[in-house]
Amino acid sequence: MNRSLFLRIQSKVEAYEPYFVHKRNGVGVLDLSALQKITTALRMLAYGVAPYFMDEYLRIGESIAMKNLKKFVKAVVAIFSDEYLRLPNNDDIARLLAVGESRGFLGMLGSIDCMHWTWKNCSTAWKGMHTGHAHELTIILEAVASYDLWIWHAFFGLLGSNNDINVLEWSFIFTELAQGRAPRLNYTINGNEYTMGYYLADDIYPQWATFVKIIPRPQGKKNKHFAEAQEVYGKDVERAFGVLQARFAIVCGPTQPWDLQTLKDIMKACIILHNMITEDERDDGGEENIDYEQIDKIPHAQVSLERTPNTMEFIQQHRRIRDRKTHSRLQSDLVKHLWQIYSQS
């Protein structure tokens, strides 16, 4: 990360957590500085090294280095979660919809997938619950990412023996939408009106109105063209996982801590720092080369905030999210829309 971002994080963490304040110990000797403690924590996150390795570089013992890491990740989660681990607001949704429309996927809000994080020091009594298809002890992260690698949704902590559908059933990804607190969209594809955004997903996900899945064995030019485009743009979340693991090696290899809550704090802190770095290094055009000034002049999907529903409205909204007919119609309309764009070009 850039020096300015590091100093910003240091000042916020030092102001929030007294542990990082540079002070004298019981015998009047200056203790470790905030710079030493935060550098230790960030090096353990970025390089995935063991706590005792810090003694050679920063003269910090193993127990203190581990304490620094736990205090740091908790402070980062407490300070920056509301800003960097939040759902998209109206402006964010408008930008995501504009990017999705430029790609041919009207109403797209990102892509969704799951990642497994290996847990080396998992308790022996929990091994059966954490062993999945890869025959490793893992913990699952469900995430939604956009084209710019920003992670908008993160649900972490479910046992590795679950698959993506089990994680989805436990996840809170559609809670705001079902309860009427999420912005409502209005857009039209092929003459059909839709009021919910959707995520690009793998074939394992259910046929819900909020998912557009890949066609496993496409037949015909239209379906093949759609399958190729869906696969390309559906990889945004895979790219985000790759960049997250490249930036923070601790979430790439087997993790060491024994406590599950510590692992949750580490994962959340890494995602928050990833989003902070993404924001700091963001280029408005990016790889998409989109003219946002022209996009703002064109009327697109309208965004409005729904009111809080009653019980019956909540049940109806829940059924709308899981509507298979809407899923099939949406996918069919997108196939025709993408083929029309391809034919005109």
PDB file of C-alpha atoms in Angstrom, residues 98-222:
ATOM      1  CA  ALA A  98     -23.774   1.433 -15.919  1.00  0.00           C
ATOM      2  CA  VAL A  99     -20.772  -0.869 -16.136  1.00  0.00           C
ATOM      3  CA  GLY A 100     -23.027  -3.906 -16.470  1.00  0.00           C
ATOM      4  CA  GLU A 101     -24.970  -2.244 -19.281  1.00  0.00           C
ATOM      5  CA  SER A 102     -21.758  -1.415 -21.126  1.00  0.00           C
ATOM      6  CA  ARG A 103     -20.917  -5.131 -20.976  1.00  0.00           C
ATOM      7  CA  GLY A 104     -24.356  -6.141 -22.249  1.00  0.00           C
ATOM      8  CA  PHE A 105     -25.670  -7.368 -18.875  1.00  0.00           C
ATOM      9  CA  LEU A 106     -28.371  -4.905 -17.866  1.00  0.00           C
ATOM     10  CA  GLY A 107     -29.151  -5.121 -14.149  1.00  0.00           C
ATOM     11  CA  MET A 108     -25.884  -6.864 -13.199  1.00  0.00           C
ATOM     12  CA  LEU A 109     -24.466  -5.939  -9.780  1.00  0.00           C
ATOM     13  CA  GLY A 110     -21.394  -8.207  -9.766  1.00  0.00           C
ATOM     14  CA  SER A 111     -20.474 -11.871  -9.527  1.00  0.00           C
ATOM     15  CA  ILE A 112     -20.670 -14.299  -6.617  1.00  0.00           C
ATOM     16  CA  ASP A 113     -18.618 -17.339  -5.613  1.00  0.00           C
ATOM     17  CA  CYS A 114     -17.033 -19.101  -2.636  1.00  0.00           C
ATOM     18  CA  MET A 115     -13.401 -19.567  -1.578  1.00  0.00           C
ATOM     19  CA  HIS A 116     -11.999 -22.154   0.862  1.00  0.00           C
ATOM     20  CA  TRP A 117      -9.314 -21.144   3.386  1.00  0.00           C
ATOM     21  CA  THR A 118      -7.281 -24.029   4.798  1.00  0.00           C
ATOM     22  CA  TRP A 119      -7.180 -24.212   8.604  1.00  0.00           C
ATOM     23  CA  LYS A 120      -4.020 -26.031   9.716  1.00  0.00           C
ATOM     24  CA  ASN A 121      -4.627 -26.007  13.476  1.00  0.00           C
ATOM     25  CA  CYS A 122      -8.264 -27.055  13.390  1.00  0.00           C
ATOM     26  CA  SER A 123      -9.399 -28.961  16.470  1.00  0.00           C
ATOM     27  CA  THR A 124      -9.382 -32.754  16.082  1.00  0.00           C
ATOM     28  CA  ALA A 125     -13.022 -32.919  17.189  1.00  0.00           C
ATOM     29  CA  TRP A 126     -14.029 -30.598  14.314  1.00  0.00           C
ATOM     30  CA  LYS A 127     -12.099 -32.268  11.498  1.00  0.00           C
ATOM     31  CA  GLY A 128     -15.111 -34.067  10.058  1.00  0.00           C
ATOM     32  CA  MET A 129     -17.131 -30.848   9.862  1.00  0.00           C
ATOM     33  CA  HIS A 130     -14.334 -28.868   8.210  1.00  0.00           C
ATOM     34  CA  THR A 131     -13.268 -31.484   5.643  1.00  0.00           C
ATOM     35  CA  GLY A 132     -14.751 -30.819   2.214  1.00  0.00           C
ATOM     36  CA  HIS A 133     -14.412 -32.086  -1.335  1.00  0.00           C
ATOM     37  CA  ALA A 134     -10.700 -31.194  -1.397  1.00  0.00           C
ATOM     38  CA  HIS A 135     -10.091 -33.439   1.664  1.00  0.00           C
ATOM     39  CA  GLU A 136      -8.609 -30.486   3.549  1.00  0.00           C
ATOM     40  CA  LEU A 137      -9.741 -28.699   6.712  1.00  0.00           C
ATOM     41  CA  THR A 138     -11.182 -25.443   5.422  1.00  0.00           C
ATOM     42  CA  ILE A 139     -13.405 -22.481   6.269  1.00  0.00           C
ATOM     43  CA  ILE A 140     -15.567 -20.962   3.528  1.00  0.00           C
ATOM     44  CA  LEU A 141     -15.758 -17.347   2.353  1.00  0.00           C
ATOM     45  CA  GLU A 142     -18.710 -16.273   0.212  1.00  0.00           C
ATOM     46  CA  ALA A 143     -18.091 -13.006  -1.604  1.00  0.00           C
ATOM     47  CA  VAL A 144     -19.566 -10.694  -4.230  1.00  0.00           C
ATOM     48  CA  ALA A 145     -17.099  -8.640  -6.261  1.00  0.00           C
ATOM     49  CA  SER A 146     -17.440  -6.087  -9.035  1.00  0.00           C
ATOM     50  CA  TYR A 147     -15.351  -5.325 -12.116  1.00  0.00           C
ATOM     51  CA  ASP A 148     -12.910  -3.119 -10.128  1.00  0.00           C
ATOM     52  CA  LEU A 149     -12.107  -5.948  -7.637  1.00  0.00           C
ATOM     53  CA  TRP A 150     -14.079  -4.276  -4.840  1.00  0.00           C
ATOM     54  CA  ILE A 151     -15.630  -6.883  -2.531  1.00  0.00           C
ATOM     55  CA  TRP A 152     -19.180  -5.764  -1.667  1.00  0.00           C
ATOM     56  CA  HIS A 153     -20.313  -8.762   0.344  1.00  0.00           C
ATOM     57  CA  ALA A 154     -18.355 -11.155   2.550  1.00  0.00           C
ATOM     58  CA  PHE A 155     -19.808 -14.022   4.572  1.00  0.00           C
ATOM     59  CA  PHE A 156     -17.101 -16.034   6.309  1.00  0.00           C
ATOM     60  CA  GLY A 157     -16.994 -18.795   8.906  1.00  0.00           C
ATOM     61  CA  LEU A 158     -19.072 -21.693   7.583  1.00  0.00           C
ATOM     62  CA  LEU A 159     -17.610 -25.197   7.825  1.00  0.00           C
ATOM     63  CA  GLY A 160     -15.641 -26.548   4.878  1.00  0.00           C
ATOM     64  CA  SER A 161     -17.900 -29.582   4.455  1.00  0.00           C
ATOM     65  CA  ASN A 162     -20.644 -27.333   3.027  1.00  0.00           C
ATOM     66  CA  ASN A 163     -21.066 -26.497  -0.647  1.00  0.00           C
ATOM     67  CA  ASP A 164     -21.986 -23.164  -2.233  1.00  0.00           C
ATOM     68  CA  ILE A 165     -25.735 -23.789  -1.911  1.00  0.00           C
ATOM     69  CA  ASN A 166     -25.456 -24.503   1.843  1.00  0.00           C
ATOM     70  CA  VAL A 167     -23.450 -21.310   2.288  1.00  0.00           C
ATOM     71  CA  LEU A 168     -26.066 -19.346   0.357  1.00  0.00           C
ATOM     72  CA  GLU A 169     -28.841 -20.594   2.641  1.00  0.00           C
ATOM     73  CA  TRP A 170     -26.928 -19.322   5.697  1.00  0.00           C
ATOM     74  CA  SER A 171     -25.753 -16.103   4.064  1.00  0.00           C
ATOM     75  CA  PHE A 172     -27.307 -12.667   4.614  1.00  0.00           C
ATOM     76  CA  ILE A 173     -26.746 -11.525   1.021  1.00  0.00           C
ATOM     77  CA  PHE A 174     -30.457 -11.067   0.226  1.00  0.00           C
ATOM     78  CA  THR A 175     -31.621 -10.031   3.709  1.00  0.00           C
ATOM     79  CA  GLU A 176     -31.796  -6.330   2.853  1.00  0.00           C
ATOM     80  CA  LEU A 177     -33.643  -7.100  -0.392  1.00  0.00           C
ATOM     81  CA  ALA A 178     -36.185  -9.387   1.290  1.00  0.00           C
ATOM     82  CA  GLN A 179     -36.845  -6.869   4.066  1.00  0.00           C
ATOM     83  CA  GLY A 180     -37.329  -3.977   1.669  1.00  0.00           C
ATOM     84  CA  ARG A 181     -34.297  -1.970   2.792  1.00  0.00           C
ATOM     85  CA  ALA A 182     -32.344  -2.426  -0.439  1.00  0.00           C
ATOM     86  CA  PRO A 183     -32.668   0.034  -3.340  1.00  0.00           C
ATOM     87  CA  ARG A 184     -35.193  -1.173  -5.899  1.00  0.00           C
ATOM     88  CA  LEU A 185     -34.199  -1.277  -9.563  1.00  0.00           C
ATOM     89  CA  ASN A 186     -36.323  -0.831 -12.664  1.00  0.00           C
ATOM     90  CA  TYR A 187     -34.952  -1.822 -16.051  1.00  0.00           C
ATOM     91  CA  THR A 188     -36.232  -3.395 -19.254  1.00  0.00           C
ATOM     92  CA  ILE A 189     -34.693  -6.155 -21.398  1.00  0.00           C
ATOM     93  CA  ASN A 190     -36.389  -7.288 -24.593  1.00  0.00           C
ATOM     94  CA  GLY A 191     -39.601  -5.549 -23.578  1.00  0.00           C
ATOM     95  CA  ASN A 192     -39.770  -7.333 -20.183  1.00  0.00           C
ATOM     96  CA  GLU A 193     -39.517  -5.268 -17.003  1.00  0.00           C
ATOM     97  CA  TYR A 194     -37.402  -6.331 -14.010  1.00  0.00           C
ATOM     98  CA  THR A 195     -37.202  -4.865 -10.509  1.00  0.00           C
ATOM     99  CA  MET A 196     -34.249  -6.748  -8.964  1.00  0.00           C
ATOM    100  CA  GLY A 197     -30.567  -6.770  -9.769  1.00  0.00           C
ATOM    101  CA  TYR A 198     -28.700 -10.037 -10.218  1.00  0.00           C
ATOM    102  CA  TYR A 199     -25.275 -11.633  -9.826  1.00  0.00           C
ATOM    103  CA  LEU A 200     -23.411 -13.794 -12.308  1.00  0.00           C
ATOM    104  CA  ALA A 201     -22.928 -17.232 -10.777  1.00  0.00           C
ATOM    105  CA  ASP A 202     -21.669 -20.762 -11.424  1.00  0.00           C
ATOM    106  CA  ASP A 203     -23.946 -23.608 -12.412  1.00  0.00           C
ATOM    107  CA  ILE A 204     -24.168 -24.929  -8.831  1.00  0.00           C
ATOM    108  CA  TYR A 205     -26.257 -21.950  -7.679  1.00  0.00           C
ATOM    109  CA  PRO A 206     -30.060 -22.314  -7.672  1.00  0.00           C
ATOM    110  CA  GLN A 207     -32.344 -20.965 -10.395  1.00  0.00           C
ATOM    111  CA  TRP A 208     -33.333 -17.770  -8.607  1.00  0.00           C
ATOM    112  CA  ALA A 209     -34.344 -14.456 -10.115  1.00  0.00           C
ATOM    113  CA  THR A 210     -31.270 -12.857  -8.530  1.00  0.00           C
ATOM    114  CA  PHE A 211     -28.778 -15.130 -10.345  1.00  0.00           C
ATOM    115  CA  VAL A 212     -27.772 -15.445 -13.974  1.00  0.00           C
ATOM    116  CA  LYS A 213     -25.962 -18.750 -14.335  1.00  0.00           C
ATOM    117  CA  ILE A 214     -23.734 -20.103 -17.049  1.00  0.00           C
ATOM    118  CA  ILE A 215     -25.213 -22.447 -19.671  1.00  0.00           C
ATOM    119  CA  PRO A 216     -23.349 -25.758 -19.106  1.00  0.00           C
ATOM    120  CA  ARG A 217     -23.659 -27.206 -22.629  1.00  0.00           C
ATOM    121  CA  PRO A 218     -24.721 -24.346 -24.905  1.00  0.00           C
ATOM    122  CA  GLN A 219     -26.286 -25.225 -28.245  1.00  0.00           C
ATOM    123  CA  GLY A 220     -26.414 -22.708 -31.068  1.00  0.00           C
ATOM    124  CA  LYS A 221     -24.498 -19.498 -31.685  1.00  0.00           C
ATOM    125  CA  LYS A 222     -26.652 -17.330 -29.422  1.00  0.00           C
TER     126      LYS A 222
END
